PDB file of C-alpha atoms in Angstrom:
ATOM      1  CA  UNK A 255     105.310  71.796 136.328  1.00 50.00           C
ATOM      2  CA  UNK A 256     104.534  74.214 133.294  1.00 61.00           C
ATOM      3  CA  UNK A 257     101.039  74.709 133.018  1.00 82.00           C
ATOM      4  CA  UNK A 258      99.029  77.521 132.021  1.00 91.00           C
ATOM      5  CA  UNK A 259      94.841  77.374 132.421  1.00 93.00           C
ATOM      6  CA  UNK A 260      91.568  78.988 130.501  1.00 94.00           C
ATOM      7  CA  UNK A 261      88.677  78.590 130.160  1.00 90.00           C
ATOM      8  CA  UNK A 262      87.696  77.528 126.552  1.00 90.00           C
ATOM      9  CA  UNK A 263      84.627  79.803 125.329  1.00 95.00           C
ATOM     10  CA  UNK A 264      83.092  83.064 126.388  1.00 97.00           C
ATOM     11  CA  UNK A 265      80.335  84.510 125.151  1.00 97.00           C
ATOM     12  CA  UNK A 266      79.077  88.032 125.860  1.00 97.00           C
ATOM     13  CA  UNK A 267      76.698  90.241 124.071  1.00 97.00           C
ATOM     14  CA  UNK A 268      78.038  93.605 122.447  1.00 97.00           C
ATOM     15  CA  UNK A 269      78.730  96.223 124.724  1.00 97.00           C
ATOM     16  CA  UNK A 270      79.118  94.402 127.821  1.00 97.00           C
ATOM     17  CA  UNK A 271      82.494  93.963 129.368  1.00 97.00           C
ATOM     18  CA  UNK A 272      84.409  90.862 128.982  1.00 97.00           C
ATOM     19  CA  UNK A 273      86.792  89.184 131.723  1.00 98.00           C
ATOM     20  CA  UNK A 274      88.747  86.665 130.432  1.00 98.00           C
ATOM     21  CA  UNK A 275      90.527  84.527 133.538  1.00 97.00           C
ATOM     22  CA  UNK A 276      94.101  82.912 133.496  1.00 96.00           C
ATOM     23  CA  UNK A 277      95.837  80.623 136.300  1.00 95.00           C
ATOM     24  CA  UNK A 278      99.592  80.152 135.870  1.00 91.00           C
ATOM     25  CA  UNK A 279     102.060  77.825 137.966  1.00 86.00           C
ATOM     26  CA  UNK A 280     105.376  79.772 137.807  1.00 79.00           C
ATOM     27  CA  UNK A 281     105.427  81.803 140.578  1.00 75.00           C
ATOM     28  CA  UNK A 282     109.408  83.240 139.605  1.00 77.00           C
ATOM     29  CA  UNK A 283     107.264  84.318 136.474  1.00 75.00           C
ATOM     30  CA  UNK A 284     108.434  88.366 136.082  1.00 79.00           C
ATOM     31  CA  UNK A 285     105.785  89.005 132.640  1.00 87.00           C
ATOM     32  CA  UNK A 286     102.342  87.561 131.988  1.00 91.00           C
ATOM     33  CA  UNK A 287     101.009  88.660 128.352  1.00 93.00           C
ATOM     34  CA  UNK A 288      97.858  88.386 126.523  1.00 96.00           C
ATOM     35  CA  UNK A 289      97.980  87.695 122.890  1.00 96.00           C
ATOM     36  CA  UNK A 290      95.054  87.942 120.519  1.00 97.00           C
ATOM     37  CA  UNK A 291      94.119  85.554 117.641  1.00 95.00           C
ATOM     38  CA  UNK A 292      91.848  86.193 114.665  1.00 94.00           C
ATOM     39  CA  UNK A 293      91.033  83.451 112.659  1.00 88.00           C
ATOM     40  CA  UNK A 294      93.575  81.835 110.488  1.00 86.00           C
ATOM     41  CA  UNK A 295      96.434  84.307 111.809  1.00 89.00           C
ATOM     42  CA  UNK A 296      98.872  84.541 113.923  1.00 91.00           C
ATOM     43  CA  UNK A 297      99.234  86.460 117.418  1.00 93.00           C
ATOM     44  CA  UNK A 298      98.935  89.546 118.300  1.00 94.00           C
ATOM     45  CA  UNK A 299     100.701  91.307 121.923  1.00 93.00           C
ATOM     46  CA  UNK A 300      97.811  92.784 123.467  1.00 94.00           C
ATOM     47  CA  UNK A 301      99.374  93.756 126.603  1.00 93.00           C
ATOM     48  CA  UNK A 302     101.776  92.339 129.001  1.00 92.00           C
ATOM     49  CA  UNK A 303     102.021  93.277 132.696  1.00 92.00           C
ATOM     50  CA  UNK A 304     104.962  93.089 135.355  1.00 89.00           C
ATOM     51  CA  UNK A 305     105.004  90.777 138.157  1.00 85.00           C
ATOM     52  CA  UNK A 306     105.443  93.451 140.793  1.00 86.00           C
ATOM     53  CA  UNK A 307     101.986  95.098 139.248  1.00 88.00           C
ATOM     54  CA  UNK A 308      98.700  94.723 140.285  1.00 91.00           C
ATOM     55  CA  UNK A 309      96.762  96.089 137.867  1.00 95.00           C
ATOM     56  CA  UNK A 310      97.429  97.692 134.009  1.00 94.00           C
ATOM     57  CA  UNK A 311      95.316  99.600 132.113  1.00 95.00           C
ATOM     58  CA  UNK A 312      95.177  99.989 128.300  1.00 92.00           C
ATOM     59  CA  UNK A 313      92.300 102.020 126.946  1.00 95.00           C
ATOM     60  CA  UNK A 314      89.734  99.642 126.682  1.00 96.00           C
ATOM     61  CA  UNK A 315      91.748  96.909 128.357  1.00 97.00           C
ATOM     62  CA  UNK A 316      92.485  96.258 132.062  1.00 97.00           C
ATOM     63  CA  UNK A 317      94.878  93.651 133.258  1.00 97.00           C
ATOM     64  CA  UNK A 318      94.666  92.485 136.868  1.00 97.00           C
ATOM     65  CA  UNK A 319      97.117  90.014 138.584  1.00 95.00           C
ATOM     66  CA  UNK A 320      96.754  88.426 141.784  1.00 93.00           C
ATOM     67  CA  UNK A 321     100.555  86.883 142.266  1.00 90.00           C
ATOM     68  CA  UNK A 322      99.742  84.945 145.699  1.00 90.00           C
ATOM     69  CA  UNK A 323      96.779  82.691 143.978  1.00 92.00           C
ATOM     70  CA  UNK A 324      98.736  83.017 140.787  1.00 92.00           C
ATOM     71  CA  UNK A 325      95.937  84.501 138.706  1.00 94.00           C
ATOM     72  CA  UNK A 326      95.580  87.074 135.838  1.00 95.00           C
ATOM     73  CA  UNK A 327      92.251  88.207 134.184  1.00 97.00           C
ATOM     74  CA  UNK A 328      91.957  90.377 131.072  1.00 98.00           C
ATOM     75  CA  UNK A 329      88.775  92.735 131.331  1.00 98.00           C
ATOM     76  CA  UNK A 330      87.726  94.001 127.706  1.00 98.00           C
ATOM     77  CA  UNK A 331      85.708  96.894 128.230  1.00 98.00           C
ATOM     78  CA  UNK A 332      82.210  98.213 125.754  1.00 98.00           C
ATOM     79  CA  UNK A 333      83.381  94.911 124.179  1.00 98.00           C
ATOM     80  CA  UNK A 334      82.894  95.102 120.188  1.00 97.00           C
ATOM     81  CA  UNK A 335      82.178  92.672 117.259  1.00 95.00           C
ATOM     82  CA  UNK A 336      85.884  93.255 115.961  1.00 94.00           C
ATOM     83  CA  UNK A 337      86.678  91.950 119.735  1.00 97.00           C
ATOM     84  CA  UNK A 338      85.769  87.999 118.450  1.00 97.00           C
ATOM     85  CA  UNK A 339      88.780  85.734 118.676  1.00 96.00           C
ATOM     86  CA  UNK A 340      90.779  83.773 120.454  1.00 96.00           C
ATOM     87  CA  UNK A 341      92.756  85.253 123.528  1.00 97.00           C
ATOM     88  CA  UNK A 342      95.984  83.325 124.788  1.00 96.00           C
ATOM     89  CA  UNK A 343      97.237  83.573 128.248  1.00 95.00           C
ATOM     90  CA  UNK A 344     100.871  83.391 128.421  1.00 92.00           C
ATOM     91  CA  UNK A 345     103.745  83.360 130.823  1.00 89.00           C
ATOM     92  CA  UNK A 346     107.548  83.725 130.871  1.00 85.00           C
ATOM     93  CA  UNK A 347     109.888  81.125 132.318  1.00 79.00           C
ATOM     94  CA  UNK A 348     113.791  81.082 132.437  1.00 75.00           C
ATOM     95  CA  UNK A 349     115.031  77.781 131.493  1.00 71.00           C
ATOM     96  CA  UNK A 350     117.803  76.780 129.278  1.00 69.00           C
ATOM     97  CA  UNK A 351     119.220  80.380 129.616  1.00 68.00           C
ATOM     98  CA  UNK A 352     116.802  82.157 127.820  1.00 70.00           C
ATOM     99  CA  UNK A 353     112.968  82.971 128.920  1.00 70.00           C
ATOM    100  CA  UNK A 354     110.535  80.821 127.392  1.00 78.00           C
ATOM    101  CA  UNK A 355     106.727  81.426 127.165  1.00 86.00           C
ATOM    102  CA  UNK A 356     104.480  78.972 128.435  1.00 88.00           C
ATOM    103  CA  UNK A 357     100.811  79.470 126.976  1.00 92.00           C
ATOM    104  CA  UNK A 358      97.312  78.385 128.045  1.00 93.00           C
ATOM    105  CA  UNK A 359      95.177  76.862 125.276  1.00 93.00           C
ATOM    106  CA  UNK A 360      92.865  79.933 124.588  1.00 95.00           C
ATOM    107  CA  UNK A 361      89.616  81.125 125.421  1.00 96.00           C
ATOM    108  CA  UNK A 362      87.661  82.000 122.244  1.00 96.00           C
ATOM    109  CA  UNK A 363      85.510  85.299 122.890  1.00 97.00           C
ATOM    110  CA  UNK A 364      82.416  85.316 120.839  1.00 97.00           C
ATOM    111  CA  UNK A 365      80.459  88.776 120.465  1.00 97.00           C
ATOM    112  CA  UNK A 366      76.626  88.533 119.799  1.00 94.00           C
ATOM    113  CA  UNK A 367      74.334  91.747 119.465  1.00 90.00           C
TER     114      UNK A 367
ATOM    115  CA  UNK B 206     107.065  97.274 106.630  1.00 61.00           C
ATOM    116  CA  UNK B 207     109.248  95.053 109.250  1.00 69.00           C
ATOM    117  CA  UNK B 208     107.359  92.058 110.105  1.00 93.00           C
ATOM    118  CA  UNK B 209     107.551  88.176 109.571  1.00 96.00           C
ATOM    119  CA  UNK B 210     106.546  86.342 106.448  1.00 96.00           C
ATOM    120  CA  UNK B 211     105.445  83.078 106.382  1.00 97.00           C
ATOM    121  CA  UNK B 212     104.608  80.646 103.276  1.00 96.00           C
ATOM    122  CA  UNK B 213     103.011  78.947 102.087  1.00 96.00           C
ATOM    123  CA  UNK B 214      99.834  79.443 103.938  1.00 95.00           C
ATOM    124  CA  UNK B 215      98.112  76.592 103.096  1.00 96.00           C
ATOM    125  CA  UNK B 216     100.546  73.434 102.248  1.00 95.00           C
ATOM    126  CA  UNK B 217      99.340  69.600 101.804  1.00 93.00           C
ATOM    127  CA  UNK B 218     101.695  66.702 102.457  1.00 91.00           C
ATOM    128  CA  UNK B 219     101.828  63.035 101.073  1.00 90.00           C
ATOM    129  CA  UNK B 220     102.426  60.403 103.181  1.00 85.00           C
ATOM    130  CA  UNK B 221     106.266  59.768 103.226  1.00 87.00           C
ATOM    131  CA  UNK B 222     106.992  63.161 101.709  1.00 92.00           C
ATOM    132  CA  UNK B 223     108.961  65.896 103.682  1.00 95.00           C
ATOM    133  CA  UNK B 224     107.706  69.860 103.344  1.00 96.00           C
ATOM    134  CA  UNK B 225     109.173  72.808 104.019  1.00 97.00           C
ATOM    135  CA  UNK B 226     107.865  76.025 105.638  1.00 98.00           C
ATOM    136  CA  UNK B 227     109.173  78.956 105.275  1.00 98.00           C
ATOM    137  CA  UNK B 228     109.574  81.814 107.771  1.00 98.00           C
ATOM    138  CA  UNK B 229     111.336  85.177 107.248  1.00 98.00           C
ATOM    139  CA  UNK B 230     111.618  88.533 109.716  1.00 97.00           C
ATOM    140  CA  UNK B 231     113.280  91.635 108.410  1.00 96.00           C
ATOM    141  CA  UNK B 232     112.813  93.289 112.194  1.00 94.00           C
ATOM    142  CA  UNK B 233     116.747  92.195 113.121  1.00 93.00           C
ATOM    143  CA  UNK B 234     115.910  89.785 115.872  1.00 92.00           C
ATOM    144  CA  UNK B 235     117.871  87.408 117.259  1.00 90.00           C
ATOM    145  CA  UNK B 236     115.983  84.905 118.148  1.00 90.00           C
ATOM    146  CA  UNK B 237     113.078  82.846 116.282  1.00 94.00           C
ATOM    147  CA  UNK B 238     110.973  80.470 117.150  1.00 94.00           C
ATOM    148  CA  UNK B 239     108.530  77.530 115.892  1.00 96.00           C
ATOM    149  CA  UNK B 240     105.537  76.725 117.437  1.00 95.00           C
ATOM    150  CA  UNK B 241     102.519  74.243 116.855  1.00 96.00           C
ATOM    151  CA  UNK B 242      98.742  74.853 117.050  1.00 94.00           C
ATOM    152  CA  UNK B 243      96.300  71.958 117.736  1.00 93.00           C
ATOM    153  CA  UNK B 244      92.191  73.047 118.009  1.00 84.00           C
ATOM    154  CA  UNK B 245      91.536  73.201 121.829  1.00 79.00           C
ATOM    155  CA  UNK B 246      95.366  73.585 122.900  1.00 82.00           C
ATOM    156  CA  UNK B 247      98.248  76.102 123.345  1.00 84.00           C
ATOM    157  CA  UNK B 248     101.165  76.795 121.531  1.00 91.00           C
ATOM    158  CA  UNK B 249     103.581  74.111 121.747  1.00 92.00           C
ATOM    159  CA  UNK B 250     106.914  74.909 120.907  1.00 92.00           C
ATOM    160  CA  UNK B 251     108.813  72.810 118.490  1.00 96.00           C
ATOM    161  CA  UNK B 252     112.759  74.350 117.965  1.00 95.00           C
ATOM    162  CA  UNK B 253     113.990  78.105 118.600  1.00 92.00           C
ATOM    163  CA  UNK B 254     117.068  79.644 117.189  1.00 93.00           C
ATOM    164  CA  UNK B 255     118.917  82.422 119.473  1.00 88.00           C
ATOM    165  CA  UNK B 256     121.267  83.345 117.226  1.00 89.00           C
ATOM    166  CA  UNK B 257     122.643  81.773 113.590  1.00 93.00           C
ATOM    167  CA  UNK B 258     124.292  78.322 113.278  1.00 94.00           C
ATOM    168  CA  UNK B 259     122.530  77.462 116.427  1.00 93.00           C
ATOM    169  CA  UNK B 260     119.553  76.537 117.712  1.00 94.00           C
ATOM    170  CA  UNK B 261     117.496  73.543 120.542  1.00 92.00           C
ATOM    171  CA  UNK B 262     114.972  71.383 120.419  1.00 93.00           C
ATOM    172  CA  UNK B 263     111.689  72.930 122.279  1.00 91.00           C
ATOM    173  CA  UNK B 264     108.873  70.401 123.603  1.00 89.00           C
ATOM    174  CA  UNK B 265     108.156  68.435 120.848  1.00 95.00           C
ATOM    175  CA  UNK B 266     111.224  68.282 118.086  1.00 96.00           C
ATOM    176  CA  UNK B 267     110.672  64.735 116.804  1.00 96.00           C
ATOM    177  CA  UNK B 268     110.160  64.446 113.494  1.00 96.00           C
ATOM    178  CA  UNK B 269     110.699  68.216 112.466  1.00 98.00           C
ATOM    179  CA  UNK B 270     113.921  69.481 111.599  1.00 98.00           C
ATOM    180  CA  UNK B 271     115.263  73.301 111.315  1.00 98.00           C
ATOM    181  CA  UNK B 272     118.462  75.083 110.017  1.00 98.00           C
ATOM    182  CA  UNK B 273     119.721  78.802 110.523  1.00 97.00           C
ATOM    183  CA  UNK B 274     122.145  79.933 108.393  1.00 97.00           C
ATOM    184  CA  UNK B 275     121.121  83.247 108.051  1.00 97.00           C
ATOM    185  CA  UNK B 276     119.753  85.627 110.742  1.00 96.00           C
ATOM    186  CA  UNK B 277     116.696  86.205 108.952  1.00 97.00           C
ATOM    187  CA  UNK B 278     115.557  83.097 107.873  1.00 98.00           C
ATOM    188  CA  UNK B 279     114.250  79.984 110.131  1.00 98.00           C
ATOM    189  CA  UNK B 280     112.641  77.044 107.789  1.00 98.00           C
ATOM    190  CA  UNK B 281     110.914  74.295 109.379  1.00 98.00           C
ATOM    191  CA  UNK B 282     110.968  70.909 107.748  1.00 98.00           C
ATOM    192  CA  UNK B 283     108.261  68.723 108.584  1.00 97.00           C
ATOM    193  CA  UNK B 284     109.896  65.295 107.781  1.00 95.00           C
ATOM    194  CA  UNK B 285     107.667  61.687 107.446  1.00 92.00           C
ATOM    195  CA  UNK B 286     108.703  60.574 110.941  1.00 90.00           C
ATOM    196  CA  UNK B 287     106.198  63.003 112.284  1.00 92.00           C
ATOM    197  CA  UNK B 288     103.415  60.727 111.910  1.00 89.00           C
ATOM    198  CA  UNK B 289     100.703  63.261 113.018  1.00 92.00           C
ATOM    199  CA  UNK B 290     101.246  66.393 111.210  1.00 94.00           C
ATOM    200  CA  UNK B 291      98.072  68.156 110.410  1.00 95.00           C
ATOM    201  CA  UNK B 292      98.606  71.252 112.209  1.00 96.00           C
ATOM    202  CA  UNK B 293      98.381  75.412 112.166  1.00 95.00           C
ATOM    203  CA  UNK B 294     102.406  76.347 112.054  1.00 97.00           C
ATOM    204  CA  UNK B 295     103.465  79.514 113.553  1.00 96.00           C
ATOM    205  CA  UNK B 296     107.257  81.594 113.293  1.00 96.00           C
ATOM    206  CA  UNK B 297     107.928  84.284 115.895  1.00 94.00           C
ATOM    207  CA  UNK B 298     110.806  86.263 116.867  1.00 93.00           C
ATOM    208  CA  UNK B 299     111.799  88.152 119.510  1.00 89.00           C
ATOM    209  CA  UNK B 300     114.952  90.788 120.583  1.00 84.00           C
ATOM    210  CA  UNK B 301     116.459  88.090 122.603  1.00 68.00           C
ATOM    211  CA  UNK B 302     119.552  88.661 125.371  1.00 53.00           C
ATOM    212  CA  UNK B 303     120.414  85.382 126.012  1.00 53.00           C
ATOM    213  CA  UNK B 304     120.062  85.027 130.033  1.00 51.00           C
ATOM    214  CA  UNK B 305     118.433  87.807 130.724  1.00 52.00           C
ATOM    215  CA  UNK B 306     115.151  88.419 132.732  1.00 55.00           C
ATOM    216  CA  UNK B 307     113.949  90.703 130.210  1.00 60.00           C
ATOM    217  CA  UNK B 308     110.264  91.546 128.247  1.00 67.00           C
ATOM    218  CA  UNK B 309     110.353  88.892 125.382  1.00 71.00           C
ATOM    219  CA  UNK B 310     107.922  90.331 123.176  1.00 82.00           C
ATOM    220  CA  UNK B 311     107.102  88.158 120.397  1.00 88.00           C
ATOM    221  CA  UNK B 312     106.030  88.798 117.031  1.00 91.00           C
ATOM    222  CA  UNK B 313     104.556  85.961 115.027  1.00 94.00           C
ATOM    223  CA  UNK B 314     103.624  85.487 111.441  1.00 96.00           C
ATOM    224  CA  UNK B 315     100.464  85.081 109.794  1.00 95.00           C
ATOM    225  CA  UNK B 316     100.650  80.841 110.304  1.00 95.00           C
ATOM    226  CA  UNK B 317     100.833  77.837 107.566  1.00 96.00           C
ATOM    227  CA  UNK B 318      97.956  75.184 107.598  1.00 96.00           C
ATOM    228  CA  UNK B 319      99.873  71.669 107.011  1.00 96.00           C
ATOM    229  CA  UNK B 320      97.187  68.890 106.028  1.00 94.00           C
ATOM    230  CA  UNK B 321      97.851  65.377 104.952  1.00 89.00           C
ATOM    231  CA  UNK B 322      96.513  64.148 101.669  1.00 83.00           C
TER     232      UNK B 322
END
């Protein structure tokens, strides 16, 4: 079945790093993304990464995926108040002829001092 | 600026009463999409468009209805058989080859609020 997994919150003080953690089901999956949300927008591509990747790095983002326990983890690095929102998980499946993402339901990342 | 425009961003709805929502792109994509926000839960997609004059129902079509006539324009109608409507509504499109394996990048819009009075 389609089903993409988060955890709900995170909460990390300002300047630590932030790992946000992902489980997917699609194993034919060939790009996992991570959108951001701010409140009462839409989403944002913050990266995507390749299934035949291990690892993508983005300036203060690093993506990691683990393809034989199906499992992708954002890493925010010196993590900032501007960093607070919600972070979606998403994968793509081909179905219907066309690829279709599947998303988790979001873990919000708060940011105290 | 290319982008997508939604409207209204806030929009209240009377029991029996259908609304529209509006979404427009002027970045030449193909394909569109509608999708449904609930607190706590993903994106939930209710009907995408991959080209004009066409388009499918995604996961959860009943009671919304959708027309594309033009390639830039994709409005959602929220009709009163959907009996639960009170959602955040988001557009996105993408540069979309139909069957291929490719990076499908989407791009939303800033979201409508739909709340029953």
């Amino acid at each position: 079945g389609e089903d993409v997994e988060q955890s709900l919150f995170l909460s990390v003080r300002e300047g630590d790093s932030s790992v946000i953690n992902c489980t997917y089901t699609d194993s034919s999956s060939t790009y996992l993304y991570w959108y951001k949300q701010e409140p009462g927008a839409g989403l944002q591509l913050l990266t995507y990464i390749f299934s035949n990747m291990d690892m993508k790095q983005d300036q203060r983002l690093t993506v990691l995926l683990n393809k034989k326990d199906k499992h992708l983890s954002l890493r925010i690095a010196d993590t900032q108040t501007g960093d607070s929102a919600i972070y979606f998980c998403a994968e793509s499946m081909f179905s219907g002829g066309y690829n279709k993402l599947i998303f988790g339901a979001g873990t919000r990342l708060a940011v105290h001092p | 600026d290319g982008g997508i425009t939604q409207s209204p961003k806030y929009l209240f709805r009377k029991e029996g009463q259908n609304v529209t929502l509006s979404c427009e792109q002027n970045l030449n994509h193909d394909a569109m999409y509608w999708y449904r926000q609930d607190p706590g839960q993903g994106l939930r997609l209710i009907y995408y468009s991959q080209i004009v004059n066409d388009f499918q129902k995604g996961d959860i079509a009943e009671g919304y209805s959708v027309s594309r006539e033009k390639k830039e324009s994709f409005p959602l109608t929220v009709t009163s058989a959907q009996k639960n409507p009170t959602a955040f509504y988001l557009c996105a499109s993408s540069i979309q080859a139909r069957g291929s394996f490719g990076n499908e990048k989407l791009f939303f819009g800033s979201g409508t609020q739909l709340s029953v009075l």
